[in-house]
Short mmCIF file of C-alpha atoms in Angstrom, two decimals:
data_model
loop_
_atom_site.label_atom_id
_atom_site.label_comp_id
_atom_site.label_asym_id
_atom_site.label_seq_id
_atom_site.Cartn_x
_atom_site.Cartn_y
_atom_site.Cartn_z
CA UNK G 6 107.04 96.66 -33.91
CA UNK G 7 104.18 94.20 -34.40
CA UNK G 8 105.02 90.52 -34.59
CA UNK G 9 103.68 87.99 -37.10
CA UNK G 10 100.40 86.38 -36.14
CA UNK G 11 99.14 89.26 -34.00
CA UNK G 12 95.46 90.31 -34.23
CA UNK G 13 94.54 93.04 -36.74
CA UNK G 14 95.00 96.66 -35.71
CA UNK G 15 92.05 98.37 -33.98
CA UNK G 16 89.40 99.89 -36.21
CA UNK G 17 90.07 103.27 -37.84
CA UNK G 18 93.81 103.12 -37.30
CA UNK G 19 95.39 104.33 -40.54
CA UNK G 20 98.91 105.57 -41.31
CA UNK G 21 97.46 109.11 -41.12
CA UNK G 22 95.85 108.66 -37.69
CA UNK G 23 97.79 110.23 -34.81
CA UNK G 24 99.42 107.45 -32.79
CA UNK G 25 98.72 106.92 -29.13
CA UNK G 26 101.53 108.16 -26.96
CA UNK G 27 100.87 105.59 -24.26
CA UNK G 28 98.86 102.47 -23.47
CA UNK G 29 98.39 101.69 -19.77
CA UNK G 30 97.17 98.25 -18.68
CA UNK G 31 95.52 98.16 -15.22
CA UNK G 32 93.74 95.34 -13.42
CA UNK G 33 91.11 97.43 -11.59
CA UNK G 34 89.40 100.77 -12.04
CA UNK G 35 90.82 102.80 -9.14
CA UNK G 36 94.31 101.78 -10.22
CA UNK G 37 93.53 102.68 -13.82
CA UNK G 38 92.36 106.11 -12.74
CA UNK G 39 95.09 107.01 -10.25
CA UNK G 40 97.77 106.04 -12.77
CA UNK G 41 96.05 107.72 -15.69
CA UNK G 42 95.85 110.87 -13.58
CA UNK G 43 99.64 111.13 -13.66
CA UNK G 44 99.51 111.65 -17.43
CA UNK G 45 96.46 113.91 -17.30
CA UNK G 46 98.43 116.14 -14.91
CA UNK G 47 101.02 116.50 -17.67
CA UNK G 48 98.33 117.91 -19.95
CA UNK G 49 97.72 114.70 -21.93
CA UNK G 50 94.18 113.78 -22.95
CA UNK G 51 93.65 110.55 -20.99
CA UNK G 52 90.77 108.08 -21.23
CA UNK G 53 89.95 104.92 -19.28
CA UNK G 54 87.93 102.37 -21.25
CA UNK G 55 86.73 98.89 -20.32
CA UNK G 56 87.22 97.70 -23.88
CA UNK G 57 88.56 99.54 -26.92
CA UNK G 58 88.03 98.44 -30.50
CA UNK G 59 88.75 101.87 -32.00
CA UNK G 60 91.58 104.33 -31.58
CA UNK G 61 90.15 106.91 -29.15
CA UNK G 62 90.46 110.66 -29.35
CA UNK G 63 93.18 110.63 -26.71
CA UNK G 64 96.92 110.66 -26.25
CA UNK G 65 96.82 108.14 -23.40
CA UNK G 66 94.54 105.11 -23.33
CA UNK G 67 94.10 103.18 -20.08
CA UNK G 68 92.44 99.77 -20.35
CA UNK G 69 90.91 98.36 -17.17
CA UNK G 70 91.08 94.60 -17.66
CA UNK G 71 89.18 93.88 -14.43
CA UNK G 72 91.43 90.90 -13.75
CA UNK G 73 92.58 91.52 -10.18
CA UNK G 74 90.17 89.05 -8.59
CA UNK G 75 90.21 86.46 -11.39
CA UNK G 76 92.04 83.11 -11.20
CA UNK G 77 95.48 83.38 -12.88
CA UNK G 78 94.60 81.45 -16.04
CA UNK G 79 91.42 83.48 -16.57
CA UNK G 80 93.29 86.71 -15.91
CA UNK G 81 95.89 85.86 -18.53
CA UNK G 82 93.31 84.98 -21.17
CA UNK G 83 91.35 88.17 -20.60
CA UNK G 84 94.46 90.35 -20.64
CA UNK G 85 95.67 88.78 -23.88
CA UNK G 86 92.26 89.24 -25.51
CA UNK G 87 92.03 92.92 -24.56
CA UNK G 88 95.66 93.94 -25.10
CA UNK G 89 96.89 91.92 -28.10
CA UNK G 90 95.23 94.17 -30.73
CA UNK G 91 96.99 97.21 -29.25
CA UNK G 92 100.56 95.93 -29.21
CA UNK G 93 102.61 98.21 -31.42
CA UNK G 94 99.88 100.85 -31.71
CA UNK G 95 101.11 103.06 -28.84
CA UNK G 96 104.61 104.52 -28.60
CA UNK G 97 104.93 103.44 -24.96
CA UNK G 98 103.35 100.81 -22.72
CA UNK G 99 103.01 100.80 -18.92
CA UNK G 100 101.71 97.96 -16.73
CA UNK G 101 99.94 99.29 -13.66
CA UNK G 102 100.18 97.02 -10.61
CA UNK G 103 98.76 97.39 -7.15
CA UNK G 104 101.19 99.06 -4.75
CA UNK G 105 100.63 96.21 -2.27
CA UNK G 106 100.97 93.56 -5.02
CA UNK G 107 97.39 92.31 -4.98
CA UNK G 108 96.19 90.52 -8.09
CA UNK G 109 97.92 88.39 -10.71
CA UNK G 110 101.14 90.41 -10.99
CA UNK G 111 103.52 87.64 -12.09
CA UNK G 112 101.02 86.04 -14.45
CA UNK G 113 100.19 89.32 -16.18
CA UNK G 114 103.80 90.47 -16.50
CA UNK G 115 104.71 87.15 -18.12
CA UNK G 116 101.81 87.52 -20.56
CA UNK G 117 102.82 91.08 -21.51
CA UNK G 118 106.45 90.11 -22.03
CA UNK G 119 105.32 87.44 -24.46
CA UNK G 120 102.89 89.78 -26.24
CA UNK G 121 105.35 92.66 -26.63
CA UNK G 122 108.56 90.74 -27.15
CA UNK G 123 110.31 92.94 -24.57
CA UNK G 124 113.49 91.47 -23.11
CA UNK G 125 112.46 92.10 -19.51
CA UNK G 126 110.16 94.02 -17.20
CA UNK G 127 111.23 96.29 -14.36
CA UNK G 128 108.74 96.18 -11.48
CA UNK G 129 108.67 99.18 -9.12
CA UNK G 130 105.46 99.10 -7.06
CA UNK G 131 106.60 101.73 -4.54
CA UNK G 132 104.21 104.64 -3.94
CA UNK G 133 105.94 106.79 -1.27
CA UNK G 134 103.11 109.35 -1.17
CA UNK G 135 100.86 106.59 0.21
CA UNK G 136 103.48 105.03 2.50
CA UNK G 137 104.42 102.16 0.16
CA UNK G 138 108.17 101.64 -0.31
CA UNK G 139 110.42 98.74 -1.36
CA UNK G 140 113.73 97.96 0.34
CA UNK G 141 115.83 94.80 -0.06
CA UNK G 142 113.09 93.40 -2.28
CA UNK G 143 110.48 93.65 0.48
CA UNK G 144 107.35 95.78 0.53
CA UNK G 145 107.15 98.25 3.42
CA UNK G 146 104.01 100.03 4.60
CA UNK G 147 104.80 103.25 6.43
CA UNK G 148 108.32 102.00 7.14
CA UNK G 149 107.40 98.51 8.37
CA UNK G 150 108.10 95.37 6.27
CA UNK G 151 105.01 93.31 5.47
CA UNK G 152 104.56 89.80 4.18
CA UNK G 153 102.60 89.33 0.97
CA UNK G 154 99.70 86.86 0.66
CA UNK G 155 100.59 83.93 -1.58
CA UNK G 156 97.08 83.77 -3.08
CA UNK G 157 95.32 80.46 -3.64
CA UNK G 158 98.36 78.54 -2.39
CA UNK G 159 97.87 79.96 1.09
CA UNK G 160 100.60 81.23 3.39
CA UNK G 161 102.67 84.32 2.71
CA UNK G 162 105.83 85.48 0.95
CA UNK G 163 108.46 87.66 2.57
CA UNK G 164 109.79 89.12 -0.68
CA UNK G 165 108.27 90.35 -3.90
CA UNK G 166 110.48 87.93 -5.84
CA UNK G 167 109.00 84.98 -3.93
CA UNK G 168 105.48 86.20 -4.69
CA UNK G 169 106.28 86.42 -8.40
CA UNK G 170 108.00 83.03 -8.46
CA UNK G 171 104.77 81.45 -7.19
CA UNK G 172 103.01 82.54 -10.41
CA UNK G 173 105.65 82.46 -13.14
CA UNK G 174 108.64 80.38 -14.18
CA UNK G 175 110.47 83.41 -15.57
CA UNK G 176 113.77 84.22 -13.84
CA UNK G 177 113.44 86.97 -11.23
CA UNK G 178 116.19 89.42 -10.32
CA UNK G 179 116.44 92.50 -8.11
CA UNK G 180 117.80 96.03 -8.28
CA UNK G 181 119.16 96.98 -4.84
CA UNK G 182 118.75 100.53 -3.62
CA UNK G 183 122.45 101.26 -4.09
CA UNK G 184 122.10 100.59 -7.83
CA UNK G 185 118.94 102.70 -8.06
CA UNK G 186 120.74 105.59 -6.37
CA UNK G 187 123.83 105.27 -8.57
CA UNK G 188 122.19 107.41 -11.25
CA UNK G 189 119.98 106.79 -14.25
CA UNK G 190 122.79 106.05 -16.72
CA UNK G 191 124.42 103.40 -14.53
CA UNK G 192 120.98 102.04 -13.65
CA UNK G 193 120.06 101.74 -17.34
CA UNK G 194 123.26 99.84 -17.99
CA UNK G 195 122.48 97.45 -15.13
CA UNK G 196 118.96 96.85 -16.44
CA UNK G 197 120.21 96.14 -19.98
CA UNK G 198 122.58 93.45 -18.72
CA UNK G 199 120.43 91.95 -15.99
CA UNK G 200 119.77 88.21 -16.30
CA UNK G 201 116.23 88.34 -14.89
CA UNK G 202 113.16 88.61 -17.11
CA UNK G 203 111.34 90.39 -14.26
CA UNK G 204 113.50 92.77 -12.23
CA UNK G 205 112.19 94.02 -8.87
CA UNK G 206 113.43 97.52 -8.05
CA UNK G 207 113.95 99.02 -4.62
CA UNK G 208 112.65 102.57 -4.14
CA UNK G 209 112.16 104.49 -0.90
CA UNK G 210 111.28 107.97 -2.19
CA UNK G 211 110.27 109.87 -5.30
CA UNK G 212 113.88 110.63 -6.23
CA UNK G 213 114.44 106.87 -6.60
CA UNK G 214 111.36 106.55 -8.80
CA UNK G 215 112.50 109.49 -10.94
CA UNK G 216 115.85 107.76 -11.56
CA UNK G 217 114.03 104.55 -12.48
CA UNK G 218 111.81 106.43 -14.93
CA UNK G 219 114.86 108.04 -16.57
CA UNK G 220 116.50 104.62 -16.85
CA UNK G 221 113.35 103.20 -18.47
CA UNK G 222 113.51 105.94 -21.09
CA UNK G 223 117.21 105.30 -21.72
CA UNK G 224 116.78 101.55 -22.21
CA UNK G 225 113.83 101.94 -24.57
CA UNK G 226 111.20 99.42 -25.74
CA UNK G 227 113.23 96.36 -24.71
CA UNK G 228 112.25 97.20 -21.11
CA UNK G 229 108.62 96.99 -20.01
CA UNK G 230 107.97 99.34 -17.04
CA UNK G 231 105.52 98.17 -14.37
CA UNK G 232 104.53 99.81 -11.14
CA UNK G 233 101.99 101.91 -9.30
CA UNK G 234 100.98 105.53 -9.77
CA UNK G 235 104.25 106.34 -7.99
CA UNK G 236 106.50 105.38 -10.93
CA UNK G 237 103.92 106.60 -13.44
CA UNK G 238 104.15 110.14 -12.03
CA UNK G 239 107.74 110.42 -13.31
CA UNK G 240 107.30 108.88 -16.75
CA UNK G 241 105.86 111.91 -18.61
CA UNK G 242 109.03 113.91 -17.96
CA UNK G 243 111.33 110.93 -18.66
CA UNK G 244 109.57 110.18 -21.96
CA UNK G 245 109.25 113.86 -22.91
CA UNK G 246 105.44 113.74 -22.92
CA UNK G 247 103.54 117.01 -22.44
CA UNK G 248 100.16 118.22 -23.63
CA UNK G 249 97.98 121.29 -23.37
CA UNK G 250 94.91 119.83 -21.69
CA UNK G 251 93.58 121.85 -18.74
CA UNK G 252 90.38 121.93 -16.68
CA UNK G 253 88.53 124.77 -14.98
CA UNK G 254 87.02 124.70 -11.50
CA UNK G 255 83.56 125.63 -10.18
CA UNK G 256 81.16 124.06 -7.61
CA UNK G 257 80.09 120.40 -8.00
CA UNK G 258 77.54 119.72 -5.27
CA UNK G 259 75.74 117.94 -3.68
CA UNK G 260 77.98 114.89 -3.52
CA UNK G 261 77.07 111.21 -3.42
CA UNK G 262 79.81 109.22 -1.68
CA UNK G 263 79.76 105.42 -2.05
CA UNK G 264 81.97 103.81 0.60
CA UNK G 265 82.29 100.41 -0.96
CA UNK G 266 85.05 98.76 1.08
CA UNK G 267 85.45 97.85 4.74
CA UNK G 268 89.11 98.77 5.08
CA UNK G 269 89.87 100.07 8.60
CA UNK G 270 91.33 103.25 7.09
CA UNK G 271 88.06 103.98 5.29
CA UNK G 272 86.01 103.35 8.45
CA UNK G 273 88.13 105.93 10.28
CA UNK G 274 87.70 108.40 7.40
CA UNK G 275 83.92 108.00 7.48
CA UNK G 276 83.80 108.60 11.23
CA UNK G 277 85.83 111.76 10.80
CA UNK G 278 83.56 112.88 7.96
CA UNK G 279 80.46 112.48 10.13
CA UNK G 280 82.12 114.49 12.90
CA UNK G 281 83.24 117.31 10.63
CA UNK G 282 80.45 117.71 8.07
CA UNK G 283 76.70 117.43 7.77
CA UNK G 284 76.07 114.34 5.64
CA UNK G 285 73.21 111.89 5.28
CA UNK G 286 74.54 108.38 5.89
CA UNK G 287 72.55 105.42 4.51
CA UNK G 288 73.58 101.87 5.36
CA UNK G 289 71.84 98.56 5.99
CA UNK G 290 72.20 97.57 2.35
CA UNK G 291 72.90 93.90 2.98
CA UNK G 292 69.28 93.45 4.04
CA UNK G 293 68.67 93.18 0.30
CA UNK G 294 70.16 89.69 0.48
CA UNK G 295 67.36 88.46 2.74
CA UNK G 296 64.22 86.83 1.25
CA UNK G 297 62.15 89.87 2.29
CA UNK G 298 64.76 92.38 1.12
CA UNK G 299 63.73 92.83 -2.52
CA UNK G 300 62.78 96.48 -2.02
CA UNK G 301 65.89 97.50 -0.09
CA UNK G 302 67.81 99.04 -3.04
CA UNK G 303 64.83 101.24 -3.98
CA UNK G 304 64.34 102.29 -0.34
CA UNK G 305 67.99 103.26 0.07
CA UNK G 306 67.91 105.14 -3.23
CA UNK G 307 64.87 107.15 -2.12
CA UNK G 308 66.56 108.09 1.17
CA UNK G 309 69.67 109.25 -0.67
CA UNK G 310 67.61 111.13 -3.28
CA UNK G 311 65.74 113.07 -0.57
CA UNK G 312 69.05 114.24 0.91
CA UNK G 313 70.47 115.27 -2.47
CA UNK G 314 67.30 117.17 -3.44
CA UNK G 315 67.65 119.08 -0.15
CA UNK G 316 71.20 120.00 -1.15
CA UNK G 317 72.78 117.70 1.44
CA UNK G 318 75.77 115.47 0.72
CA UNK G 319 74.89 111.78 1.05
CA UNK G 320 76.87 108.64 1.90
CA UNK G 321 75.96 105.08 0.88
CA UNK G 322 78.04 102.66 2.93
CA UNK G 323 78.45 98.99 3.74
CA UNK G 324 80.89 99.71 6.58
CA UNK G 325 78.05 99.21 9.07
CA UNK G 326 77.52 95.62 7.87
CA UNK G 327 79.29 92.35 8.66
CA UNK G 328 81.93 91.34 6.15
CA UNK G 329 80.76 88.76 3.60
CA UNK G 330 83.40 86.11 2.89
CA UNK G 331 83.94 86.12 -0.86
CA UNK G 332 81.06 88.57 -1.29
CA UNK G 333 82.92 91.50 -2.85
CA UNK G 334 81.31 91.21 -6.25
CA UNK G 335 77.84 90.70 -4.73
CA UNK G 336 78.18 93.83 -2.57
CA UNK G 337 79.53 95.82 -5.52
CA UNK G 338 76.53 94.83 -7.62
CA UNK G 339 74.12 95.82 -4.82
CA UNK G 340 75.74 99.23 -4.48
CA UNK G 341 75.60 99.66 -8.25
CA UNK G 342 71.87 98.88 -8.25
CA UNK G 343 71.18 101.50 -5.57
CA UNK G 344 73.19 104.14 -7.46
CA UNK G 345 71.39 103.29 -10.71
CA UNK G 346 68.00 103.65 -8.99
CA UNK G 347 69.12 106.94 -7.45
CA UNK G 348 70.44 108.52 -10.65
CA UNK G 349 67.15 107.61 -12.35
CA UNK G 350 65.47 109.91 -9.77
CA UNK G 351 67.98 112.71 -9.21
CA UNK G 352 71.43 113.52 -10.58
CA UNK G 353 74.05 114.31 -7.90
CA UNK G 354 76.54 117.12 -8.51
CA UNK G 355 79.45 114.69 -8.20
CA UNK G 356 80.11 111.04 -7.41
CA UNK G 357 82.85 109.79 -5.06
CA UNK G 358 83.56 106.04 -4.96
CA UNK G 359 85.99 103.99 -2.87
CA UNK G 360 87.18 100.60 -4.09
CA UNK G 361 87.99 99.52 -7.63
CA UNK G 362 85.49 96.67 -7.90
CA UNK G 363 82.70 98.93 -6.63
CA UNK G 364 83.68 101.79 -8.94
CA UNK G 365 83.67 99.46 -11.95
CA UNK G 366 80.27 97.96 -11.05
CA UNK G 367 78.70 101.40 -10.58
CA UNK G 368 80.07 102.86 -13.80
CA UNK G 369 78.99 99.84 -15.81
CA UNK G 370 75.59 99.86 -14.11
CA UNK G 371 75.14 103.47 -15.22
CA UNK G 372 75.91 102.42 -18.80
CA UNK G 373 79.19 104.33 -18.98
CA UNK G 374 81.64 103.53 -21.76
CA UNK G 375 84.61 104.92 -19.86
CA UNK G 376 86.01 107.85 -17.90
CA UNK G 377 87.89 110.95 -19.02
CA UNK G 378 90.61 111.67 -16.44
CA UNK G 379 91.39 115.30 -15.68
CA UNK G 380 93.87 115.13 -12.78
CA UNK G 381 94.00 114.32 -9.08
CA UNK G 382 92.83 116.10 -5.95
CA UNK G 383 95.82 114.71 -4.02
CA UNK G 384 98.20 111.78 -4.58
CA UNK G 385 96.24 108.60 -5.30
CA UNK G 386 92.87 110.38 -5.59
CA UNK G 387 92.05 111.08 -9.25
CA UNK G 388 89.11 113.00 -10.63
CA UNK G 389 87.46 113.00 -14.02
CA UNK G 390 84.06 112.65 -15.63
CA UNK G 391 81.87 109.75 -16.68
CA UNK G 392 81.59 109.14 -20.43
CA UNK G 393 78.24 107.98 -21.78
CA UNK G 394 75.23 106.37 -20.14
CA UNK G 395 72.72 107.90 -17.75
CA UNK G 396 75.43 109.84 -15.85
CA UNK G 397 77.25 111.24 -18.87
CA UNK G 398 79.81 113.94 -17.94
CA UNK G 399 79.12 113.57 -14.21
CA UNK G 400 82.21 114.56 -12.15
CA UNK G 401 83.78 111.47 -10.56
CA UNK G 402 86.39 111.00 -7.83
CA UNK G 403 87.75 107.57 -6.85
CA UNK G 404 90.21 106.24 -4.32
CA UNK G 405 91.45 102.90 -3.06
CA UNK G 406 89.87 101.88 0.21
CA UNK G 407 93.19 101.89 2.05
CA UNK G 408 94.45 105.21 0.68
CA UNK G 409 94.60 108.38 2.74
CA UNK G 410 94.45 109.50 6.36
CA UNK G 411 91.49 110.25 8.62
CA UNK G 412 90.84 113.60 6.97
CA UNK G 413 90.92 112.40 3.36
CA UNK G 414 87.16 112.17 2.74
CA UNK G 415 86.63 115.58 4.37
CA UNK G 416 89.22 117.11 2.05
CA UNK G 417 87.65 115.47 -1.01
CA UNK G 418 84.22 116.94 -0.23
CA UNK G 419 85.75 120.33 0.51
CA UNK G 420 87.58 120.23 -2.82
CA UNK G 421 84.37 119.37 -4.63
CA UNK G 422 82.79 122.58 -3.32
CA UNK G 423 84.97 124.29 -5.92
CA UNK G 424 85.15 121.72 -8.69
CA UNK G 425 83.44 121.08 -11.95
CA UNK G 426 85.27 119.61 -14.89
CA UNK G 427 85.20 121.46 -18.18
CA UNK G 428 88.35 120.39 -19.98
CA UNK G 429 89.78 122.80 -22.50
CA UNK G 430 92.74 123.06 -24.81
CA UNK G 431 95.28 125.84 -24.51
CA UNK G 432 97.20 127.22 -27.46
CA UNK G 433 100.55 126.58 -25.84
CA UNK G 434 101.92 123.17 -24.93
CA UNK G 435 104.01 124.68 -22.14
CA UNK G 436 103.26 123.57 -18.62
#
């Protein structure tokens, strides 16, 4: 239900227009895609858009607010501007958060609670398929508890509740694992009566997340669900959402891989890729920042184009460069400029990008309006196609820099040897 004083409904929404099943709010592009992929897998037509002023031809709309790296006050203002017109338009709402709690989690949950009028939010960031679990209110990576950075205040927080309390005055509560494992009905009852406005849920495996999803469905719109792709994977079944969207597979080569983060996991994946496959690796991009480096983006683009024309997979990386303190956006923009120059010369068969900020910069640099999500190659690694701009309908795969094992990039390129995305509708809605 829409509250008094809310912005007007998005353009073209009439009583006869089919309602959105779901609105997903994400703070970066890789998160938007890996969560949207959970609904695409259920056969639902799923789109990621940077901004949406019209009701799209989709059952699931994912808005990438791009607020992960913004100061809290700026993040809240941007989220409110982008999301307020959509409150009450979709049947369900899901807040995507980073599985390691990066970004403005507390600030954005508080803003969404105010916008929607929900009584409370349940926060379940666990993503067991990627080694992220929550036990006793603490984040664990591959079974080991980790402290969470406290952001601009410096220091660290041992628990998720402490991290949230640093950014919001709302009361925080927790759902211990014993309650989660008591069953969805008992869990729903606990969540209805909980005193916290934000409730942090333990979860150590997918069975826990499935129970949480069922409890979310039982409680209804008074409870705002928030989490990673892990919880999202169980919501289609809990909410009874199913579509008839499918995609067919055929080769999508050669591949341009943009390794846009310097996470140690990604460095190991690139080394394994070079050992296992013939790829053209192009680095040295940060020379463009030097006074004499004006031509560097064009030079790197030409080197990549030559490899692609020869049918060779190509890698553009900054992993060979020193880390720039606070230079994430600058590096993302440089990578986007090289890719734009490249695509103006030759169109790759598919594009693989690591890192949400880099993926967003590249897609925007190519003039894309959004991305149609078709599914995922493996947990946390979605695929889809670019919508609009100079790379319209180009197959796209993204992943977070820290996701995967040493063989992940090799498996992605192998999968793309048999992938092109031509979505189609089937007559039956059965899965």
